[in-house]
PDB file of C-alpha atoms in Angstrom:
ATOM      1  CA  UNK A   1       0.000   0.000   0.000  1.00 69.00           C
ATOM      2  CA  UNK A   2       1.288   3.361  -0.878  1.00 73.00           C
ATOM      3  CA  UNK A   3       2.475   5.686   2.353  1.00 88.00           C
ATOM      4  CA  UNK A   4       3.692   8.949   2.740  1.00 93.00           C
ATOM      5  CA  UNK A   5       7.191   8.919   4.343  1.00 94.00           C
ATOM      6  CA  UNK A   6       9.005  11.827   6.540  1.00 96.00           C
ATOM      7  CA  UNK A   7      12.675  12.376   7.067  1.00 96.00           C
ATOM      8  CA  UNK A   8      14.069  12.705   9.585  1.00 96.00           C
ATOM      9  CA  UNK A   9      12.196  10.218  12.035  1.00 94.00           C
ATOM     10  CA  UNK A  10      14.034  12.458  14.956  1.00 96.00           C
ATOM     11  CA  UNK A  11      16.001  16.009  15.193  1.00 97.00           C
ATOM     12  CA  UNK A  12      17.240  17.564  17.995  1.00 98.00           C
ATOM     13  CA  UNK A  13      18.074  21.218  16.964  1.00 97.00           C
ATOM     14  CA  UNK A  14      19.270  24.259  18.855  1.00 97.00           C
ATOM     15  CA  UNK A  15      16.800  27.285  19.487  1.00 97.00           C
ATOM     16  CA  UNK A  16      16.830  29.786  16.992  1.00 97.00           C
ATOM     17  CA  UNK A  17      18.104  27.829  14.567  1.00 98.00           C
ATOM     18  CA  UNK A  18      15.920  26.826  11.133  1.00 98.00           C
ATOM     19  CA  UNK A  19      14.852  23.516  10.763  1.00 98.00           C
ATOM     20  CA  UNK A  20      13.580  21.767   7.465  1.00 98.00           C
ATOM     21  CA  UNK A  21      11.091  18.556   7.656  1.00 98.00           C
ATOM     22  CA  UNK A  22      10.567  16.523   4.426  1.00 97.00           C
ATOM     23  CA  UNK A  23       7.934  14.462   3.027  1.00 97.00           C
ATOM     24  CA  UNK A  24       7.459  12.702   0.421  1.00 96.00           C
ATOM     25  CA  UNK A  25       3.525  12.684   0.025  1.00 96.00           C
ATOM     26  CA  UNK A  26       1.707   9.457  -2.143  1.00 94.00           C
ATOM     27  CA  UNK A  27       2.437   9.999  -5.844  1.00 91.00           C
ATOM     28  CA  UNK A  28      -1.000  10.731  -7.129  1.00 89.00           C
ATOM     29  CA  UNK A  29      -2.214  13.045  -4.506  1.00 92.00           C
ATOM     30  CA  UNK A  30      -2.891  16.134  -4.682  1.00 91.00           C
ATOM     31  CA  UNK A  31      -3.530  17.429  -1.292  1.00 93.00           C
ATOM     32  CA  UNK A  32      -0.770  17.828   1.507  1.00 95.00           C
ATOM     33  CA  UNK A  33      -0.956  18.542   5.244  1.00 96.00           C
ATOM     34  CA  UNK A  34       1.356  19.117   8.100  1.00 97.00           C
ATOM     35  CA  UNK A  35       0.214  18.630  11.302  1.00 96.00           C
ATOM     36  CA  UNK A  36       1.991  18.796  15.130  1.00 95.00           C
ATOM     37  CA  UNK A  37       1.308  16.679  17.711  1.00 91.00           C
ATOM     38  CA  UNK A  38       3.389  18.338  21.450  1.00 92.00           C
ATOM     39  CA  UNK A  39       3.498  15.938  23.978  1.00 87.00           C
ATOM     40  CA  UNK A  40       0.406  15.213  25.715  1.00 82.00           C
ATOM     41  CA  UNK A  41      -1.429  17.433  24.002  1.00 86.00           C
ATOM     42  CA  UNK A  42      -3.577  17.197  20.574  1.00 87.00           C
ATOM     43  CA  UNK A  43      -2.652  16.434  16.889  1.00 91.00           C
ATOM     44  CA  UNK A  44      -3.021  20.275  15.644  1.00 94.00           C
ATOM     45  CA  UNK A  45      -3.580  20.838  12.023  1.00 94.00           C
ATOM     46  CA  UNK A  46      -1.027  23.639  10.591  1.00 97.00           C
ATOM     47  CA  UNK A  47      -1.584  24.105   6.994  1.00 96.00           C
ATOM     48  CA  UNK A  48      -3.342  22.517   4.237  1.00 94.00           C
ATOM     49  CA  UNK A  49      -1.234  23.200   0.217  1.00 94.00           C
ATOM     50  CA  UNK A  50      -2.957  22.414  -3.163  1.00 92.00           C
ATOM     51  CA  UNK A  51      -1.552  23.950  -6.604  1.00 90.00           C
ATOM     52  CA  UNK A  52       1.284  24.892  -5.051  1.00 92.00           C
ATOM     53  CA  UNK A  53      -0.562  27.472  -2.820  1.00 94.00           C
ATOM     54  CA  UNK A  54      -1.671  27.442   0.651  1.00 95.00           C
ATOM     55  CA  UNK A  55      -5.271  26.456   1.025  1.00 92.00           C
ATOM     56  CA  UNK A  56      -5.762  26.832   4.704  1.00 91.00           C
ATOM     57  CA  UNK A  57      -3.702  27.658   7.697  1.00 94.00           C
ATOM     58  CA  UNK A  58      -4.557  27.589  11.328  1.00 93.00           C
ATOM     59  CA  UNK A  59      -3.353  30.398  13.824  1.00 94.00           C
ATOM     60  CA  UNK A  60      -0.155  28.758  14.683  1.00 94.00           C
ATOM     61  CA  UNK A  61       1.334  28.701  11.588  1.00 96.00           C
ATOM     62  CA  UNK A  62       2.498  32.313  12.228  1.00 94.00           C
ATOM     63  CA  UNK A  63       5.710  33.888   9.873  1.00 95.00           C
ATOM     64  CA  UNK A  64       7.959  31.441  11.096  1.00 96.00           C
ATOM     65  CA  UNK A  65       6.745  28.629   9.293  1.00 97.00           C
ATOM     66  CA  UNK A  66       6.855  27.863   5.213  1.00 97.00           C
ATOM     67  CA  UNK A  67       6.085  25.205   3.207  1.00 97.00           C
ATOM     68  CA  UNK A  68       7.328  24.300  -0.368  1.00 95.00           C
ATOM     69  CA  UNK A  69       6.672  21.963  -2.993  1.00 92.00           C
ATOM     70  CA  UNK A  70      10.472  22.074  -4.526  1.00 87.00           C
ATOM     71  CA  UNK A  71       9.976  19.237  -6.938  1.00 86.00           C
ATOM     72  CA  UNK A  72       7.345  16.921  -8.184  1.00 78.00           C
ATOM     73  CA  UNK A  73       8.066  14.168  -5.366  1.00 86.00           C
ATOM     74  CA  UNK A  74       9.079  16.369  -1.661  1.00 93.00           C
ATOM     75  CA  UNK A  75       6.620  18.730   0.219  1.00 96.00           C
ATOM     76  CA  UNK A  76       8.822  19.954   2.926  1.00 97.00           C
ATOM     77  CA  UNK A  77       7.856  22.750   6.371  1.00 98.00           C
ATOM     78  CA  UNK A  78      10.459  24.948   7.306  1.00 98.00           C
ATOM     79  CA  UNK A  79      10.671  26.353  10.738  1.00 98.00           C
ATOM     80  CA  UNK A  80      12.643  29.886  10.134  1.00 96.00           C
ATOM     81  CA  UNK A  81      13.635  30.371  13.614  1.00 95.00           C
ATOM     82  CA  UNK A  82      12.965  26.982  16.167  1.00 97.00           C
ATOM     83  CA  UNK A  83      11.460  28.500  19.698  1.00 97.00           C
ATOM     84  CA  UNK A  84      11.128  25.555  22.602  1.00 97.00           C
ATOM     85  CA  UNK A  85       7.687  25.168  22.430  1.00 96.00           C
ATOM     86  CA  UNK A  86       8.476  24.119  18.915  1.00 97.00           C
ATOM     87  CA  UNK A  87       9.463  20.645  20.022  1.00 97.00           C
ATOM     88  CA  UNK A  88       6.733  18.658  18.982  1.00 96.00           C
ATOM     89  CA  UNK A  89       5.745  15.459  16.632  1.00 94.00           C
ATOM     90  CA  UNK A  90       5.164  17.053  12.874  1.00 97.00           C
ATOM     91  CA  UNK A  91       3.134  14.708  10.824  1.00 96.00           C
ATOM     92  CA  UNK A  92       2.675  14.945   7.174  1.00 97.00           C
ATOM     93  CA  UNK A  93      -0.367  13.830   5.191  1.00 95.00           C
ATOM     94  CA  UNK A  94      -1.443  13.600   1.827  1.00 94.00           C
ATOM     95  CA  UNK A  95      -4.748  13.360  -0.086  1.00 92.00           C
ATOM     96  CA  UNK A  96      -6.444  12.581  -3.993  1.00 89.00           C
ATOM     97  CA  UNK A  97      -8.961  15.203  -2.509  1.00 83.00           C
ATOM     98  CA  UNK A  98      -9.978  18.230  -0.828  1.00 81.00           C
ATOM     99  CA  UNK A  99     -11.740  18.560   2.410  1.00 76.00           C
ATOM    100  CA  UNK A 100     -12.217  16.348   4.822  1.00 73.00           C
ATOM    101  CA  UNK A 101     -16.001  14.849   3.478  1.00 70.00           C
ATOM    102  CA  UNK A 102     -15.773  11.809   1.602  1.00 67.00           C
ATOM    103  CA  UNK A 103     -12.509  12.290   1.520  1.00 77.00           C
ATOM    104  CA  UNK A 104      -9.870  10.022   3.002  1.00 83.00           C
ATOM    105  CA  UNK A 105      -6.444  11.538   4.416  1.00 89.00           C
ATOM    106  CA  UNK A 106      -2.917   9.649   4.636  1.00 90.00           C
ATOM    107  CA  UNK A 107      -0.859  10.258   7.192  1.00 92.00           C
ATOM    108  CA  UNK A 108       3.208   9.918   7.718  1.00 93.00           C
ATOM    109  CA  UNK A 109       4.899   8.626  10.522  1.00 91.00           C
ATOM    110  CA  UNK A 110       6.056  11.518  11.886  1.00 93.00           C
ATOM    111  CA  UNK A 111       9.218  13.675  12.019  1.00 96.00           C
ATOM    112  CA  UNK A 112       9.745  13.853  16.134  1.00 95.00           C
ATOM    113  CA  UNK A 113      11.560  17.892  16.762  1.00 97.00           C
ATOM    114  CA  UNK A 114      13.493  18.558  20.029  1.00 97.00           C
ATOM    115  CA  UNK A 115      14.346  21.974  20.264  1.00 98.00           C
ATOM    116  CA  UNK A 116      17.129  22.534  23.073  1.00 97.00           C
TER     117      UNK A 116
ATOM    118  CA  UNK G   1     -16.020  25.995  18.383  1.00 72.00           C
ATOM    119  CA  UNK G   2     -15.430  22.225  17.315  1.00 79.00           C
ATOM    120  CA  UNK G   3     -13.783  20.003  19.893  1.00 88.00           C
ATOM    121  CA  UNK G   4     -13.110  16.250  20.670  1.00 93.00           C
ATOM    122  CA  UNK G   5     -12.660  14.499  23.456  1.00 95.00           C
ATOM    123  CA  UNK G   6     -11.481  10.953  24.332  1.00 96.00           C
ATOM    124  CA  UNK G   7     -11.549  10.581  28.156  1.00 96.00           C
ATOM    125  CA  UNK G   8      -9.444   7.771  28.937  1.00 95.00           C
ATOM    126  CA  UNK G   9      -5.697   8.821  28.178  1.00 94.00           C
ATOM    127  CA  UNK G  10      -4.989   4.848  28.582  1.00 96.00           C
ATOM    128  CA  UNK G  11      -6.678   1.556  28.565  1.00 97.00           C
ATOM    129  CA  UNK G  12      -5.897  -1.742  29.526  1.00 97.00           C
ATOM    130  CA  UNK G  13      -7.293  -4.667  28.484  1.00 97.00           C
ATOM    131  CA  UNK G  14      -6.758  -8.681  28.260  1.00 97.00           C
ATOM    132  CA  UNK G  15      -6.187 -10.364  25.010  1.00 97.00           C
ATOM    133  CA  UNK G  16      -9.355 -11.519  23.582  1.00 97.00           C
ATOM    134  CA  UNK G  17     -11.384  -9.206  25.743  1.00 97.00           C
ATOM    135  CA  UNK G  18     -13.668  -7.005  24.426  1.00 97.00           C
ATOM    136  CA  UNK G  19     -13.016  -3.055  23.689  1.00 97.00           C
ATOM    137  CA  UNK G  20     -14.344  -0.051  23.723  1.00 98.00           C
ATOM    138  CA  UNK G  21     -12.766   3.607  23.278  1.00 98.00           C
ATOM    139  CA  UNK G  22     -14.810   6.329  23.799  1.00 98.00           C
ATOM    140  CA  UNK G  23     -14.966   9.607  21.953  1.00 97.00           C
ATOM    141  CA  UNK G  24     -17.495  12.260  22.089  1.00 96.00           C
ATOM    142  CA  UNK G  25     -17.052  15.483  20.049  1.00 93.00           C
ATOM    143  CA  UNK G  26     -18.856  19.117  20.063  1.00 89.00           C
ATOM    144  CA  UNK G  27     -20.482  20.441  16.623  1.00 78.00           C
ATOM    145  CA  UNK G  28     -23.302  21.978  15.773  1.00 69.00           C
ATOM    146  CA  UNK G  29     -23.979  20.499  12.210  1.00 74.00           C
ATOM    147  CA  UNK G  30     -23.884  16.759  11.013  1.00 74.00           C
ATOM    148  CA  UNK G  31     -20.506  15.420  11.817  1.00 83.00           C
ATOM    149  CA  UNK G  32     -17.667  14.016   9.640  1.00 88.00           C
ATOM    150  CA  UNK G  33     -15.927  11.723  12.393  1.00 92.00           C
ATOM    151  CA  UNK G  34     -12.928   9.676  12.247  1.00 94.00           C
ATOM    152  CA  UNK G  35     -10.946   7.135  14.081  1.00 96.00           C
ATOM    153  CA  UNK G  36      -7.129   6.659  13.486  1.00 95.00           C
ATOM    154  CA  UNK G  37      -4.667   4.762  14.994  1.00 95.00           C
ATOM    155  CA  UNK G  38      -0.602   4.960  15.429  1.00 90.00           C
ATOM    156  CA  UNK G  39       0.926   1.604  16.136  1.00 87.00           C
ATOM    157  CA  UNK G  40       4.380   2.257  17.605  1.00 81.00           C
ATOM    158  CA  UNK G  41       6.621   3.537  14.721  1.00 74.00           C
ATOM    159  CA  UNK G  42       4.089   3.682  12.022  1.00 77.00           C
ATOM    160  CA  UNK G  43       1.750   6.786  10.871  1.00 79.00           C
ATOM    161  CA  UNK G  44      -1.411   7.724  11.414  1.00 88.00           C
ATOM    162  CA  UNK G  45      -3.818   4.729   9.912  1.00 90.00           C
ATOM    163  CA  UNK G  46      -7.281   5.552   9.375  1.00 90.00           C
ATOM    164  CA  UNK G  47      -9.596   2.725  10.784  1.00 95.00           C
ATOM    165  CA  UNK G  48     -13.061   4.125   9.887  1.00 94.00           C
ATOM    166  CA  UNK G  49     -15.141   7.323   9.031  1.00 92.00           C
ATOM    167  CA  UNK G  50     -18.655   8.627   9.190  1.00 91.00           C
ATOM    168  CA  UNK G  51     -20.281  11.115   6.860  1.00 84.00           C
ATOM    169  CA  UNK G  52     -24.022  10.200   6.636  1.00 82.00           C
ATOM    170  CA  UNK G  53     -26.199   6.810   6.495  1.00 85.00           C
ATOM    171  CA  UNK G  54     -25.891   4.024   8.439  1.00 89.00           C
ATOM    172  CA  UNK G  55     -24.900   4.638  12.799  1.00 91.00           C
ATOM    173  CA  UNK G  56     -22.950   1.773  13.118  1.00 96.00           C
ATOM    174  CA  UNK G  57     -19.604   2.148  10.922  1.00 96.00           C
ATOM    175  CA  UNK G  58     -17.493  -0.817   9.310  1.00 96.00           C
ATOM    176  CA  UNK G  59     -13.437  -0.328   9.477  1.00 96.00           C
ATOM    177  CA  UNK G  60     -10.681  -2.161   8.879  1.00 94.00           C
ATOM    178  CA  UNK G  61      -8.861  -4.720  11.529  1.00 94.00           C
ATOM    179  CA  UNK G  62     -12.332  -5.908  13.062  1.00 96.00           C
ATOM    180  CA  UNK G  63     -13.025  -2.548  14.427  1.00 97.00           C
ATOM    181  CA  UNK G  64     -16.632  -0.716  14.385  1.00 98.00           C
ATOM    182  CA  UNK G  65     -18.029   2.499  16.057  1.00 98.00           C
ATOM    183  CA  UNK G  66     -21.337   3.609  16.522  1.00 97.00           C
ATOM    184  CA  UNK G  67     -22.431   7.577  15.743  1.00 94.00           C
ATOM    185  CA  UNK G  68     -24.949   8.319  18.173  1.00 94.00           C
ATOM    186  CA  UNK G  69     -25.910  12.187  17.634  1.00 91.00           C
ATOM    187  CA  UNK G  70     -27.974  12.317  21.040  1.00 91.00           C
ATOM    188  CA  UNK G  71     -25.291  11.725  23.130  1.00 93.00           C
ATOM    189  CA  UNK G  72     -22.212  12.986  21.078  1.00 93.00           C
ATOM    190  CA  UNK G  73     -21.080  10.441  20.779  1.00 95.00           C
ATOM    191  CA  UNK G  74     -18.718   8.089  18.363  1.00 97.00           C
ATOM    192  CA  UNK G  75     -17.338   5.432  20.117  1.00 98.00           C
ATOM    193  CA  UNK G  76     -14.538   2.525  18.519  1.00 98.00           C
ATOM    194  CA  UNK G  77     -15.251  -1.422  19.594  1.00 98.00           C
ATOM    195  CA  UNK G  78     -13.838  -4.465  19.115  1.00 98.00           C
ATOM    196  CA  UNK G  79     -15.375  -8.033  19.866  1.00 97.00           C
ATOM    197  CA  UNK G  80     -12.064  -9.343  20.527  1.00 97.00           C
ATOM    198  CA  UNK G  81      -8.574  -7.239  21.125  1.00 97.00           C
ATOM    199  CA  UNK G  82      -5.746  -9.158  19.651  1.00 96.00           C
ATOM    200  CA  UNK G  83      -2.054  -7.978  21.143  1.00 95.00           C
ATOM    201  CA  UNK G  84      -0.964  -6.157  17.862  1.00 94.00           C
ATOM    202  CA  UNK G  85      -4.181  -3.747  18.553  1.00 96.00           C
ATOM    203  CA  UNK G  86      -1.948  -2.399  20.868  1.00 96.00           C
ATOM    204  CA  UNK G  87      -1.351   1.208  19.737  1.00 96.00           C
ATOM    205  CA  UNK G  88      -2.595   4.858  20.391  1.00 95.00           C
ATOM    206  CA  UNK G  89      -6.050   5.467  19.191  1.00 97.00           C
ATOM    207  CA  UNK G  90      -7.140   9.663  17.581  1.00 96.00           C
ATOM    208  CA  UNK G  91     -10.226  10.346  17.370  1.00 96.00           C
ATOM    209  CA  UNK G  92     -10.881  13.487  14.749  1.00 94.00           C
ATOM    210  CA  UNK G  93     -13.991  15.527  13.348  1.00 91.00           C
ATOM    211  CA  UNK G  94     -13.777  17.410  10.572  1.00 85.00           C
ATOM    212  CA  UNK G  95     -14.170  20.546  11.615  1.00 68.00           C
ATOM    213  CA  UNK G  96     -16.578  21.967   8.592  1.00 65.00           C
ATOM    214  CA  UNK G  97     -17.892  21.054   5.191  1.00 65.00           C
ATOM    215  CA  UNK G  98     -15.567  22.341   2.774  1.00 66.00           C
ATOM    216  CA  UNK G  99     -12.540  22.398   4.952  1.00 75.00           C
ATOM    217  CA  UNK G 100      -9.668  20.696   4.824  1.00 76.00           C
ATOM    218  CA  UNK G 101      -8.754  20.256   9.211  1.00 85.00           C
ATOM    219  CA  UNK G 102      -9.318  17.865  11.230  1.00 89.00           C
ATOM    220  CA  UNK G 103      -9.819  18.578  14.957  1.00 90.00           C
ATOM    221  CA  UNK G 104      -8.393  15.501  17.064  1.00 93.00           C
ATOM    222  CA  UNK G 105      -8.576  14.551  20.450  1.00 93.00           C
ATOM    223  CA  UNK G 106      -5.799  13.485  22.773  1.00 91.00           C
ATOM    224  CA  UNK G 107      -5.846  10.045  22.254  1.00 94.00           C
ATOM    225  CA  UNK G 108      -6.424   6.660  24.317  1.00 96.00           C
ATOM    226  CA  UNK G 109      -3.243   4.764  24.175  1.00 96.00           C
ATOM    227  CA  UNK G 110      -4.236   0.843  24.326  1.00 97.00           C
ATOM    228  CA  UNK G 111      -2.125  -1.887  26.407  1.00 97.00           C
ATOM    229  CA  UNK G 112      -3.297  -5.386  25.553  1.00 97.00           C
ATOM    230  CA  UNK G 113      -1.851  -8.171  28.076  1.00 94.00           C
ATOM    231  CA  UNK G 114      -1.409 -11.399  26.594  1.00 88.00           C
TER     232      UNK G 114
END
């Protein structure tokens, strides 16, 4: 079964400096996602990219955080400038559709960020 | 606002024991509900969704759940845990029609003993 895969499983990263996570989405989707997960707390949807545009966004992805499509295979988030509470598990996902209806979305195993 | 919430943070239960992981979410229109589930090192796996028809919801790995709208409910079950069930189960509603976010809850993380 196709999966969408995200490098690196772990990073441990100094504050303030920039961090890049990578996915690699399912080849015939369309749709991409990043979600965080901190510890003991809820999986948090961040921003939702079709067309090489961002759809949607929620309120925490603030200036600090990008996304790119860079080639026809990697959707990648950058974190500009990594603050502790950034320390979280990122999740990519991918999708043939939009929205959540009828609509069935793929998640990655996660990219797991320690910011010291 | 849309929420979820999964009470029990984590379960226990014998092998071959029957399960049940409850959810119960707050929306004011017809629901789009979802279970997932992360089994240690792996992503999140969707085991079953709800958009309309039918209460009582069909997923993958034995597992069913039950939309009841009166009580807010959208509770997972399973006849029979086997050990490899062991994993963390998300619970998610979608948090409008044409959106594209899912709201999850905190999880139930699921300890089978043999």
């Amino acid at each position: 079964e196709p999966e969408v895969t995200q490098t690196p499983s772990h990073q441990v990263t100094q504050m303030g400096q920039e961090v890049i996570l990578r996915c690699v989405p399912i080849s015939n989707h369309l749709y991409f996602y990043w979600y965080r997960q901190i510890l003991g707390q809820k999986v948090e949807f961040l921003v939702s990219f079709y067309n090489n545009e961002i759809s949607e966004k929620s309120e925490i992805f603030d200036d600090q955080f990008s996304v790119e499509r860079p080639d026809g295979s990697n959707f990648t988030l950058k974190i500009r400038s990594t603050k502790l509470e950034d320390s979280a598990m990122y999740f990519c996902a991918s999708s043939k559709l939009a929205g959540v209806t009828g609509n069935t979305i793929y998640f990655g195993e996660g990219s797991w960020l320690t910011v010291v | 606002a849309q929420s979820v919430t999964q009470p029990d943070i984590h379960i226990t239960v014998s092998e071959g024991a029957s399960l049940e992981l409850r959810c119960n979410y707050s929306y004011g229109a017809t629901p789009y509900l979802f279970w997932y589930v992360q089994s240690p090192g792996q992503g999140l796996q969707l085991l079953l969704k709800y958009f309309s028809g039918d209460t009582l919801v069909q997923g993958i790995k034995g597992f069913e759940a039950e939309f009841k709208r009166s009580q807010s409910s959208f509770n997972l079950r399973k006849p029979s845990v086997h050990w490899s069930d062991a994993a963390e189960y998300f619970c998610a509603v979608g948090a409008a029609y044409n959106t594209d976010k899912l709201i999850f809850g905190t999880g139930t993380r699921l300890q089978v003993f043999p």
